[in-house]
mmCIF file of N, CA and C in Angstrom:
data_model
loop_
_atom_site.group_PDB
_atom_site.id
_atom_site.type_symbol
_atom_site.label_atom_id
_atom_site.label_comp_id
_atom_site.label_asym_id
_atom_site.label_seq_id
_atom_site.Cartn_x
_atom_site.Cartn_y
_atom_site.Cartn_z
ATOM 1 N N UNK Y 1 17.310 13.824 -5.296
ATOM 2 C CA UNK Y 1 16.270 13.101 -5.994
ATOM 3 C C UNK Y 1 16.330 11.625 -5.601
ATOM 4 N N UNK Y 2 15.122 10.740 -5.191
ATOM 5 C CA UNK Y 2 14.984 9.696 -4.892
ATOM 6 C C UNK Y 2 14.610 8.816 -5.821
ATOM 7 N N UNK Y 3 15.186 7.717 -6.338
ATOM 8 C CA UNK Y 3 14.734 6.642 -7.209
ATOM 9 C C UNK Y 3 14.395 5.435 -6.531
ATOM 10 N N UNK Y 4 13.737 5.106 -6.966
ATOM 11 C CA UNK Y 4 12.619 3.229 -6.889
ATOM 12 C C UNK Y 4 12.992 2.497 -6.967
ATOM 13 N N UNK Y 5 13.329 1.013 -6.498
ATOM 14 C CA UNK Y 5 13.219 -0.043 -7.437
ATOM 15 C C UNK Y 5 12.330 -1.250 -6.267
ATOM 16 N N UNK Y 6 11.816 -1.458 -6.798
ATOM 17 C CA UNK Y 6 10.637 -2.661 -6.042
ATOM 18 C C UNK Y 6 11.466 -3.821 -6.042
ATOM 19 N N UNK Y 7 11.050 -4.643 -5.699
ATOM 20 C CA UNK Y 7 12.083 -6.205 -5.825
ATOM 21 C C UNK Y 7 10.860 -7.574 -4.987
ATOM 22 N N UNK Y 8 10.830 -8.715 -5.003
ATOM 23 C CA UNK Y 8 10.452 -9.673 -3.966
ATOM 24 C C UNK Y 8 9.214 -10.142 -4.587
ATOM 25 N N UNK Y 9 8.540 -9.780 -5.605
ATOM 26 C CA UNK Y 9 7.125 -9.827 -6.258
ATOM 27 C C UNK Y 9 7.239 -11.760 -6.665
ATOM 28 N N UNK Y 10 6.411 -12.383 -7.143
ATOM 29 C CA UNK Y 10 6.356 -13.768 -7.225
ATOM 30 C C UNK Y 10 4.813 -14.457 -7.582
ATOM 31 N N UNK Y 11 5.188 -15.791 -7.700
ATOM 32 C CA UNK Y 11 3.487 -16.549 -7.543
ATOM 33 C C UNK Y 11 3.672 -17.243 -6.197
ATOM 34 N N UNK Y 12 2.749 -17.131 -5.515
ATOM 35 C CA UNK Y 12 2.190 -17.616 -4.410
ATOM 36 C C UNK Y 12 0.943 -18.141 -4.469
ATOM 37 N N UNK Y 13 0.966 -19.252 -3.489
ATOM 38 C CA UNK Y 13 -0.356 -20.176 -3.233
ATOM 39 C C UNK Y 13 -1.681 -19.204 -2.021
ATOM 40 N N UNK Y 14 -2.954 -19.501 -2.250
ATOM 41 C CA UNK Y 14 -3.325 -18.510 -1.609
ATOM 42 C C UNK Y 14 -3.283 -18.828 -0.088
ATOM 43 N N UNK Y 15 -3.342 -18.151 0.640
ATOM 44 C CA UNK Y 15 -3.401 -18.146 1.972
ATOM 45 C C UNK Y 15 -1.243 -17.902 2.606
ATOM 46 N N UNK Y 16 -0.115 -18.084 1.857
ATOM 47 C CA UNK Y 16 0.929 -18.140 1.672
ATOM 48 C C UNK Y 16 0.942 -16.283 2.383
ATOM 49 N N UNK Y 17 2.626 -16.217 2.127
ATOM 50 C CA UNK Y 17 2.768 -15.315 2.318
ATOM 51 C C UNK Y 17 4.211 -14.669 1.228
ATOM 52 N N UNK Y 18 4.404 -13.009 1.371
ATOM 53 C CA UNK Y 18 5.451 -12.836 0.732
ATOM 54 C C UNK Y 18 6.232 -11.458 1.192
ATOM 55 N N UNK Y 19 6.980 -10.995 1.178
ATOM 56 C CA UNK Y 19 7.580 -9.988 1.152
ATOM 57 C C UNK Y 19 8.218 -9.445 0.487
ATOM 58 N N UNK Y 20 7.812 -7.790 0.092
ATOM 59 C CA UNK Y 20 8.285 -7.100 -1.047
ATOM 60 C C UNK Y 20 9.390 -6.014 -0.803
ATOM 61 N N UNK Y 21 10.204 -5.657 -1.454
ATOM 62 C CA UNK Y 21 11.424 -4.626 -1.065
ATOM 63 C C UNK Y 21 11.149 -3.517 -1.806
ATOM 64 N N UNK Y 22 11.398 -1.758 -1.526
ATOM 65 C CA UNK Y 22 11.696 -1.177 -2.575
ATOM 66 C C UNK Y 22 12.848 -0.161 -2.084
ATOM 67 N N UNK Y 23 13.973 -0.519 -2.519
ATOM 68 C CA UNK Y 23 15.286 -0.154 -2.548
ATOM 69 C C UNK Y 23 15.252 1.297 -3.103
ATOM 70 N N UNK Y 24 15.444 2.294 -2.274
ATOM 71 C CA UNK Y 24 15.702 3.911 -2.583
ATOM 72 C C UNK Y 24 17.279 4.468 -2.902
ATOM 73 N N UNK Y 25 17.642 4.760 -4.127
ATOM 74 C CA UNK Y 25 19.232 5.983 -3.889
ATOM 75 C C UNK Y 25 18.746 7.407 -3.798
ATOM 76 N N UNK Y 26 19.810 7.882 -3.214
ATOM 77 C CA UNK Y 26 19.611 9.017 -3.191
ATOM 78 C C UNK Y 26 19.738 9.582 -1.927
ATOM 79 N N UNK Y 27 20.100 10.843 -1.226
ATOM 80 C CA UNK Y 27 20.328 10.897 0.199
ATOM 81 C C UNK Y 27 19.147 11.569 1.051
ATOM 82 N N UNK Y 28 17.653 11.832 0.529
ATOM 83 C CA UNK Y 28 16.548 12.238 1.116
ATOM 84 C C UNK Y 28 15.469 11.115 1.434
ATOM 85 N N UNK Y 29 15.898 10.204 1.342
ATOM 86 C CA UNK Y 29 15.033 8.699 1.341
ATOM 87 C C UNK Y 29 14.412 8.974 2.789
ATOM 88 N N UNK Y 30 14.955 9.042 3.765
ATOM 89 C CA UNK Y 30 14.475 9.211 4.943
ATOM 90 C C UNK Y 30 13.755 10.366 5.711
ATOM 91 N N UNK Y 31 13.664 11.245 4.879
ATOM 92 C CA UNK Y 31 12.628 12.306 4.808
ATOM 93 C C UNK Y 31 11.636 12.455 4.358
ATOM 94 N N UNK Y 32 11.251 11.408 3.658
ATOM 95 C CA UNK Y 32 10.045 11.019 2.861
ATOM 96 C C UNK Y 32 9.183 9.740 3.493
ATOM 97 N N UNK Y 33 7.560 10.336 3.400
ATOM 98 C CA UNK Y 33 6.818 9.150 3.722
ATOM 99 C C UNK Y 33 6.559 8.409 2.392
ATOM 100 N N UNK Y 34 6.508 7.084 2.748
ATOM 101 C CA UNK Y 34 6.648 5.780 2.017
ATOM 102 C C UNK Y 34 5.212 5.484 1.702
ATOM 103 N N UNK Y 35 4.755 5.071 0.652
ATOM 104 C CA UNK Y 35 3.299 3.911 0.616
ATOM 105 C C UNK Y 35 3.598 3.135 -0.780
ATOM 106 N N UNK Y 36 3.037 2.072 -0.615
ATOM 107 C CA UNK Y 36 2.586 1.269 -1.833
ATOM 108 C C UNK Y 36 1.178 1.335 -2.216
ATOM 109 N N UNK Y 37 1.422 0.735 -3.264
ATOM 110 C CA UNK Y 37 0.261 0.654 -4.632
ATOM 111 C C UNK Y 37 0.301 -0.308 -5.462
ATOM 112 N N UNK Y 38 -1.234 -0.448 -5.537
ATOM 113 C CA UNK Y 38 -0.845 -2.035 -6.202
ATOM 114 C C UNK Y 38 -2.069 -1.436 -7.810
ATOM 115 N N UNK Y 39 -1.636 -2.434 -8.424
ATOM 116 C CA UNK Y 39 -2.761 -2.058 -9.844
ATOM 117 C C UNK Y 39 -3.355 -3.264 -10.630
ATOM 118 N N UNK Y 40 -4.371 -4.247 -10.748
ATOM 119 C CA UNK Y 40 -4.670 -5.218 -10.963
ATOM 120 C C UNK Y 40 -5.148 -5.173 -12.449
ATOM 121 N N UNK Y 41 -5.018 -6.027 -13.520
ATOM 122 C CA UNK Y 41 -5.628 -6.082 -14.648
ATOM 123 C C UNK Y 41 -6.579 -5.419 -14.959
ATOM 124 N N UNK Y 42 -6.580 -4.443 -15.823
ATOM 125 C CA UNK Y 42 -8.280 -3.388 -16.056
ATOM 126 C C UNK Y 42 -8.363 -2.601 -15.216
ATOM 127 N N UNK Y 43 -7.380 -2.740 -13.966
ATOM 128 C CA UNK Y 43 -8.170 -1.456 -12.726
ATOM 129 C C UNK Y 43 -7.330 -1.038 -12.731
ATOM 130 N N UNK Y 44 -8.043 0.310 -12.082
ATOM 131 C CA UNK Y 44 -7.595 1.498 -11.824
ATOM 132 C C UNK Y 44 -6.515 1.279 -10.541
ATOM 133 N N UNK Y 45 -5.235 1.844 -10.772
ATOM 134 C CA UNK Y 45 -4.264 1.966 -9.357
ATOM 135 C C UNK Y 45 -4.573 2.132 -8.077
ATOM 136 N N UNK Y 46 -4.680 1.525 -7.042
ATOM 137 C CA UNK Y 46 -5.115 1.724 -5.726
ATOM 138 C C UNK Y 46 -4.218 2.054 -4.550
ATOM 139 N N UNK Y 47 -4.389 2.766 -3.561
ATOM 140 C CA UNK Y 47 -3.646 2.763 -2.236
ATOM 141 C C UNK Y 47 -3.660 1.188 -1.504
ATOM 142 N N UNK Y 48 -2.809 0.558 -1.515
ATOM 143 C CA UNK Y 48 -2.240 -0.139 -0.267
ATOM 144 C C UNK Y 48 -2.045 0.503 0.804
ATOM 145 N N UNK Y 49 -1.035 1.220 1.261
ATOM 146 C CA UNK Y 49 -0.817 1.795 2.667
ATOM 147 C C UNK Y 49 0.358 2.663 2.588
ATOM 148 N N UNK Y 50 0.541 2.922 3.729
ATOM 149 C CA UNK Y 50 2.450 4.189 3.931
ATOM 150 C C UNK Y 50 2.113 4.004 5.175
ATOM 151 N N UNK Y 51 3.648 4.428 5.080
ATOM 152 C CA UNK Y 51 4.218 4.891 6.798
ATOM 153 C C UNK Y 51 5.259 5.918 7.064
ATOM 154 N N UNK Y 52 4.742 6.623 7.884
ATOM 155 C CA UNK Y 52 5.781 7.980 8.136
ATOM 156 C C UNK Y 52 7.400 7.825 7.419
ATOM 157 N N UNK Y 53 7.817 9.054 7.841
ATOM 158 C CA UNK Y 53 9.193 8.536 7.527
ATOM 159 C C UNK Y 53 10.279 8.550 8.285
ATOM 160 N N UNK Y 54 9.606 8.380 9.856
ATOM 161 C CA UNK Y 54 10.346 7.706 10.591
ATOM 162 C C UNK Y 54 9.880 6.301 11.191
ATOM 163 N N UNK Y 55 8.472 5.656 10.424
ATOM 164 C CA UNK Y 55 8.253 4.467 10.541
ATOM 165 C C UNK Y 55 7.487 4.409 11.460
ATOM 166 N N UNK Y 56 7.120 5.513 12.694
ATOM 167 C CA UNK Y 56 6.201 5.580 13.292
ATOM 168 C C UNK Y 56 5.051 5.145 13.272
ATOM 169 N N UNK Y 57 4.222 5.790 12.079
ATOM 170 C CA UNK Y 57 2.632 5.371 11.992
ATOM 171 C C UNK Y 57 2.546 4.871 10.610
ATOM 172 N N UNK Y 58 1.486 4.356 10.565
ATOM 173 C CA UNK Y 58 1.368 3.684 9.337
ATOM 174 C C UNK Y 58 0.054 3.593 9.041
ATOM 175 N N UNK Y 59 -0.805 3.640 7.861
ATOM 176 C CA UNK Y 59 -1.838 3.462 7.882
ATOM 177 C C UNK Y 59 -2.456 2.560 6.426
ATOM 178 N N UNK Y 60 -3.107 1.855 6.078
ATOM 179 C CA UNK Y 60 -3.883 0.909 5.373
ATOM 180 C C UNK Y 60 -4.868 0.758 4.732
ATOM 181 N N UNK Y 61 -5.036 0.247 3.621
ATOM 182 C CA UNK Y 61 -6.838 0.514 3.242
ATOM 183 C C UNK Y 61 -7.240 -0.726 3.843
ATOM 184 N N UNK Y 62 -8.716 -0.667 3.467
ATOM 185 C CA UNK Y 62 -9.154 -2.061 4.238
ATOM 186 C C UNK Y 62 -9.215 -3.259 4.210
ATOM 187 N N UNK Y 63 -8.817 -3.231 2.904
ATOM 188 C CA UNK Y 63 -9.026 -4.783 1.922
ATOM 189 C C UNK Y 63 -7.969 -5.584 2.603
ATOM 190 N N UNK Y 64 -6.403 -4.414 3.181
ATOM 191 C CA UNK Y 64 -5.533 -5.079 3.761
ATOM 192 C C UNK Y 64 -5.218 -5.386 4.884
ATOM 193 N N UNK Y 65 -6.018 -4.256 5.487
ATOM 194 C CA UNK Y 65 -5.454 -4.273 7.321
ATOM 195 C C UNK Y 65 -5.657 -5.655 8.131
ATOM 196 N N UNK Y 66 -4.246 -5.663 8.453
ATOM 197 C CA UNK Y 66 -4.491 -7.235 9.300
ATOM 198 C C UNK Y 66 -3.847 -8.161 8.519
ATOM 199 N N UNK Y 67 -3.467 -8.208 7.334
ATOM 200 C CA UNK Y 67 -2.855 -8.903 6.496
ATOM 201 C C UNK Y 67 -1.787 -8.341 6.254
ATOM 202 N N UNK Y 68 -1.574 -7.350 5.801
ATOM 203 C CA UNK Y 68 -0.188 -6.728 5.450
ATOM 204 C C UNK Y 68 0.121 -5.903 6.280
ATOM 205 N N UNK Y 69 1.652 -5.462 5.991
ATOM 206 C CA UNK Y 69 2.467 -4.956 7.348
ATOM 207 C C UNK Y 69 3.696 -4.089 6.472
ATOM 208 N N UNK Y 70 3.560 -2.761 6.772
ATOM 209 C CA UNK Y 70 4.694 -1.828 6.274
ATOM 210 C C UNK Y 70 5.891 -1.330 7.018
ATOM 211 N N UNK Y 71 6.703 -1.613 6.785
ATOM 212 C CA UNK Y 71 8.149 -0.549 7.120
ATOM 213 C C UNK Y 71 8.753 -0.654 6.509
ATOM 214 N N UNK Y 72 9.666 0.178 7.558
ATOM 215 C CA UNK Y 72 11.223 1.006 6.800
ATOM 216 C C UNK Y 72 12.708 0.573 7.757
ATOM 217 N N UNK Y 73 13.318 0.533 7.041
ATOM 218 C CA UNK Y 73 15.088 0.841 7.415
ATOM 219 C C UNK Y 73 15.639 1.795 6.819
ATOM 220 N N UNK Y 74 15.575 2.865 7.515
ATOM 221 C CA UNK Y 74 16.055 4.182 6.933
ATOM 222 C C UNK Y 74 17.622 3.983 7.052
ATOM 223 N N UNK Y 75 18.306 3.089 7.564
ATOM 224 C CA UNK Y 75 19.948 2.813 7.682
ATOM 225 C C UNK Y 75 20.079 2.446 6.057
ATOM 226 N N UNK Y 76 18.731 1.764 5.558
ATOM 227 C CA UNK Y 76 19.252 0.364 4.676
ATOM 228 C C UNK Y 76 18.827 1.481 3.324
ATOM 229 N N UNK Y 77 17.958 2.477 3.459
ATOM 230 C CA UNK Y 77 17.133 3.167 2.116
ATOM 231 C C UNK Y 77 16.535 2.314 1.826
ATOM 232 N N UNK Y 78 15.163 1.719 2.649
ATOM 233 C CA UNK Y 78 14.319 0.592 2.355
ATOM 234 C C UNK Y 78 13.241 -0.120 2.839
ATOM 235 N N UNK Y 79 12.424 0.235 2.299
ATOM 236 C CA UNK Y 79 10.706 -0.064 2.608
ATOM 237 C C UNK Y 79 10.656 -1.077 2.674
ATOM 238 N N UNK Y 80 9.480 -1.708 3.247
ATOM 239 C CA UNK Y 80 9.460 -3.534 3.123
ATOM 240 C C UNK Y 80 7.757 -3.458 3.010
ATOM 241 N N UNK Y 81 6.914 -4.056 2.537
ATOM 242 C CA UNK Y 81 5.706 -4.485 2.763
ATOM 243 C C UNK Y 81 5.320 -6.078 2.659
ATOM 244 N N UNK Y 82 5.192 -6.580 3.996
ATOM 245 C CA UNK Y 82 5.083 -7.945 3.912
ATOM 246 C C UNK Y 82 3.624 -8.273 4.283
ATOM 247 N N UNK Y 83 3.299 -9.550 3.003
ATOM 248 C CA UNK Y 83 1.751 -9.854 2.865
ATOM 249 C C UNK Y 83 1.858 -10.899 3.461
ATOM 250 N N UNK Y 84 0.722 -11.563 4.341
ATOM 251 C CA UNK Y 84 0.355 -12.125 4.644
ATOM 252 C C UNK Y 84 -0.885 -12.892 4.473
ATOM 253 N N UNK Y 85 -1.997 -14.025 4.382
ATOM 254 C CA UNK Y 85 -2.794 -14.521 4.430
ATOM 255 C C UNK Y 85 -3.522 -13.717 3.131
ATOM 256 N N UNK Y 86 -2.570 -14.330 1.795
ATOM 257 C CA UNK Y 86 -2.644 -13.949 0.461
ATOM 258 C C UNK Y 86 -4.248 -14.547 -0.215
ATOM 259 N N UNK Y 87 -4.637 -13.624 -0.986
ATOM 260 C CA UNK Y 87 -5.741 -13.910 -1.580
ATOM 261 C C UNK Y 87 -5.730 -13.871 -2.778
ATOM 262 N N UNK Y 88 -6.403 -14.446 -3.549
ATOM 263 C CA UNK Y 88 -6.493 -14.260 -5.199
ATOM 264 C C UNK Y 88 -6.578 -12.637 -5.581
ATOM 265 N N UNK Y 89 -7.184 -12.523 -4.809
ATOM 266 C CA UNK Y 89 -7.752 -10.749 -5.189
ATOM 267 C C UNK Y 89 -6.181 -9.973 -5.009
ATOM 268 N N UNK Y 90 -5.162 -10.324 -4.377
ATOM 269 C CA UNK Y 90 -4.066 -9.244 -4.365
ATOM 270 C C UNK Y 90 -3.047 -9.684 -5.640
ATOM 271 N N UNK Y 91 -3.483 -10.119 -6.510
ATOM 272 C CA UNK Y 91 -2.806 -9.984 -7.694
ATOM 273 C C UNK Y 91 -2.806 -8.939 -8.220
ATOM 274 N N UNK Y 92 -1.428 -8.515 -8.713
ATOM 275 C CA UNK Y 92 -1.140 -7.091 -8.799
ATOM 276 C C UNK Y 92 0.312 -6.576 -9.440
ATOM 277 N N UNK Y 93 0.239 -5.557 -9.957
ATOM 278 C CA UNK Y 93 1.884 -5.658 -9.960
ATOM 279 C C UNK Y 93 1.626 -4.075 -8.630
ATOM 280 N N UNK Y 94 2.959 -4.288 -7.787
ATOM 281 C CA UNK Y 94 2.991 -3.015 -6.852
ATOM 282 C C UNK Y 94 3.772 -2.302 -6.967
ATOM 283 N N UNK Y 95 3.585 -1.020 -6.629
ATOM 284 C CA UNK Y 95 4.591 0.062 -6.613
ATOM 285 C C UNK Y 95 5.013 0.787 -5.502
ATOM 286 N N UNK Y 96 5.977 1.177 -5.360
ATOM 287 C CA UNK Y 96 6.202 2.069 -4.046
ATOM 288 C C UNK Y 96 6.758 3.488 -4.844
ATOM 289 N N UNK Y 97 6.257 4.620 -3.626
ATOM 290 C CA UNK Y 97 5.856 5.467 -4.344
ATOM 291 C C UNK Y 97 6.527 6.812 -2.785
ATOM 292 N N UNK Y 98 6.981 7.799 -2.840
ATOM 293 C CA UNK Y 98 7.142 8.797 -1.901
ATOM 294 C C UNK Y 98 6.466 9.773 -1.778
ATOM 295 N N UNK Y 99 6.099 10.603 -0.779
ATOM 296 C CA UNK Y 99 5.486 11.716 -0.753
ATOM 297 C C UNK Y 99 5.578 12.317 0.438
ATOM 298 N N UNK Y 100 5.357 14.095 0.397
ATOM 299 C CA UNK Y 100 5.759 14.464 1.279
ATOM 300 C C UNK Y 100 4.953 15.058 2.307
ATOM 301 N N UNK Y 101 3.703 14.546 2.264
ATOM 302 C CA UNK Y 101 2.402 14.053 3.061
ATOM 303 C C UNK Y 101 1.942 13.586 3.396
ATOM 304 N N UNK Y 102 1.864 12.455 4.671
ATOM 305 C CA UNK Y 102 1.905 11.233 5.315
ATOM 306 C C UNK Y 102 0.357 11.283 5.119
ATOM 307 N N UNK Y 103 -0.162 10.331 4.577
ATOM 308 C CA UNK Y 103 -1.602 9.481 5.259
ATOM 309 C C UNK Y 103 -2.460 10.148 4.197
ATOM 310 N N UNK Y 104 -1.843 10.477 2.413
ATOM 311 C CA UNK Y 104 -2.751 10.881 1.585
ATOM 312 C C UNK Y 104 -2.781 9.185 0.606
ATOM 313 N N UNK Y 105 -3.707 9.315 0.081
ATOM 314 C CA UNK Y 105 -4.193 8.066 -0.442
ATOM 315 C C UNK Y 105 -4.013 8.162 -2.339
ATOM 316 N N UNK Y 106 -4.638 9.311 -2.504
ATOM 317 C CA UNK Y 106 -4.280 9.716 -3.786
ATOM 318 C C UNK Y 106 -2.717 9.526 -4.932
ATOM 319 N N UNK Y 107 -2.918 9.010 -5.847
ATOM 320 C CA UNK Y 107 -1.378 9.444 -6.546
ATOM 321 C C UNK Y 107 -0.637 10.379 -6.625
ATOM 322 N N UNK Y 108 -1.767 11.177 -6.680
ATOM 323 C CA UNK Y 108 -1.360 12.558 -7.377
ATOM 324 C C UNK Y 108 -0.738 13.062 -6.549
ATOM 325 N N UNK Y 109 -0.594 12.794 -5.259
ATOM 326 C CA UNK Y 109 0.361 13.393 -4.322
ATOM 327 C C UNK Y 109 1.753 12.920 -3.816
ATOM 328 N N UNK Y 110 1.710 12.059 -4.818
ATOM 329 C CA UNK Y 110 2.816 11.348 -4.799
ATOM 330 C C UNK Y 110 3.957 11.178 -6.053
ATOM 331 N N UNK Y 111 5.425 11.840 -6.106
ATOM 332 C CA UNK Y 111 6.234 12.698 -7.019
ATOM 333 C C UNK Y 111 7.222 11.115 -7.306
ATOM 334 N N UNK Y 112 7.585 10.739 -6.793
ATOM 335 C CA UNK Y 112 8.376 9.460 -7.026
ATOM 336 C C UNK Y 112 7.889 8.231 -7.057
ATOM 337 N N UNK Y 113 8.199 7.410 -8.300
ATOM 338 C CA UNK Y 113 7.592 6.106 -8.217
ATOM 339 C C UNK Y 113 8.587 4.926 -8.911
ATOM 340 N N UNK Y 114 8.573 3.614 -8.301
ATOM 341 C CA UNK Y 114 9.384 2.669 -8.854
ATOM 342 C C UNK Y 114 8.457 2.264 -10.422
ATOM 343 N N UNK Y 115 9.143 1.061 -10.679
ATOM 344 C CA UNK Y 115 8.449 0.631 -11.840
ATOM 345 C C UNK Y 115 7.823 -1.174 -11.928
ATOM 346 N N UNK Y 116 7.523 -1.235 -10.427
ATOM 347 C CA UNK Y 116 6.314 -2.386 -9.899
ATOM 348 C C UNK Y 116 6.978 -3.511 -9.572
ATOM 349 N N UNK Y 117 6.557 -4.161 -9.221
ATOM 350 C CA UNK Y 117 6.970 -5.387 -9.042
ATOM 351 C C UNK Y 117 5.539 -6.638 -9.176
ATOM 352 N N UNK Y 118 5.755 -7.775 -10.117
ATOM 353 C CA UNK Y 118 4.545 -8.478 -10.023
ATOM 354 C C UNK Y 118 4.116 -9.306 -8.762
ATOM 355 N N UNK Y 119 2.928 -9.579 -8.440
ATOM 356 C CA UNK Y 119 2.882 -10.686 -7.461
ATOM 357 C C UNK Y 119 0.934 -10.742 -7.877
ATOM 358 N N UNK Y 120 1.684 -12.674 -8.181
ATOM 359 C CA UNK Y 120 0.256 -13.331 -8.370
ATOM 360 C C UNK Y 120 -0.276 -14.291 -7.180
ATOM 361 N N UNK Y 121 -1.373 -14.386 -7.068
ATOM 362 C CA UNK Y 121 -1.928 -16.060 -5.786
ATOM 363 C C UNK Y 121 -2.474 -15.868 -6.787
ATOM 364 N N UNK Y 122 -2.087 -17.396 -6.445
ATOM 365 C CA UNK Y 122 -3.141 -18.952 -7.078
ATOM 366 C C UNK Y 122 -3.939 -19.402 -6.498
ATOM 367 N N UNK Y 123 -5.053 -20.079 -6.225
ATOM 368 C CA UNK Y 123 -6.206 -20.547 -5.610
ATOM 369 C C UNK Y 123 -6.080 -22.000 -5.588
#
């Protein structure tokens, strides 16, 4: 069984940047594809992105591509998603989340989840 923990969340200025951690135990971490999720005040939970779980491919929604950037250290049990060219709009708290179906977007297909991490821009 794989457990969560997010880490790196913060306030940032917009256009700034940040990088988020989510630290896995457990000894199947690396058999599992990775994505985050972010969930903004009033809204509904959204796909950010994943990447295989050998870090290979990776894929994005659109709001982010080009701005943010996903991997893994499967040595370390540990995802990274680093934002870049931050906007007001990615205020959020995020989650990282496993599953054992690379490139689904949905929650529901997804069995493991941390318990978020915040990250605000300021304008």
């Amino acid at each position: 069984q794989v457990q969560l923990v997010e880490s790196g969340g913060g306030l940032v200025q917009a256009g700034g940047s940040l990088r988020l951690s989510c630290a896995a135990s457990g000894r199947t971490f690396s058999r599992y594809a990775m994505a985050w999720f972010r969930q903004a005040p009033g809204k509904e939970r959204v796909f950010v992105g994943t990447i295989t779980s050998s870090g290979a491919s990776t894929v994005y929604a659109s709001s982010v591509k080009g701005r943010f950037t996903i991997s893994r250290d499967n040595a370390k049990n540990t995802v990274y998603l680093q934002m870049n060219s931050l906007r007001p709009e990615d205020t959020a708290v995020y989650y990282c989340a496993t599953t054992v179906y690379f490139g689904r977007t949905n929650e529901e297909s997804y069995n493991t989840w941390g318990q978020g991490t915040q990250v605000t821009v300021s304008s």
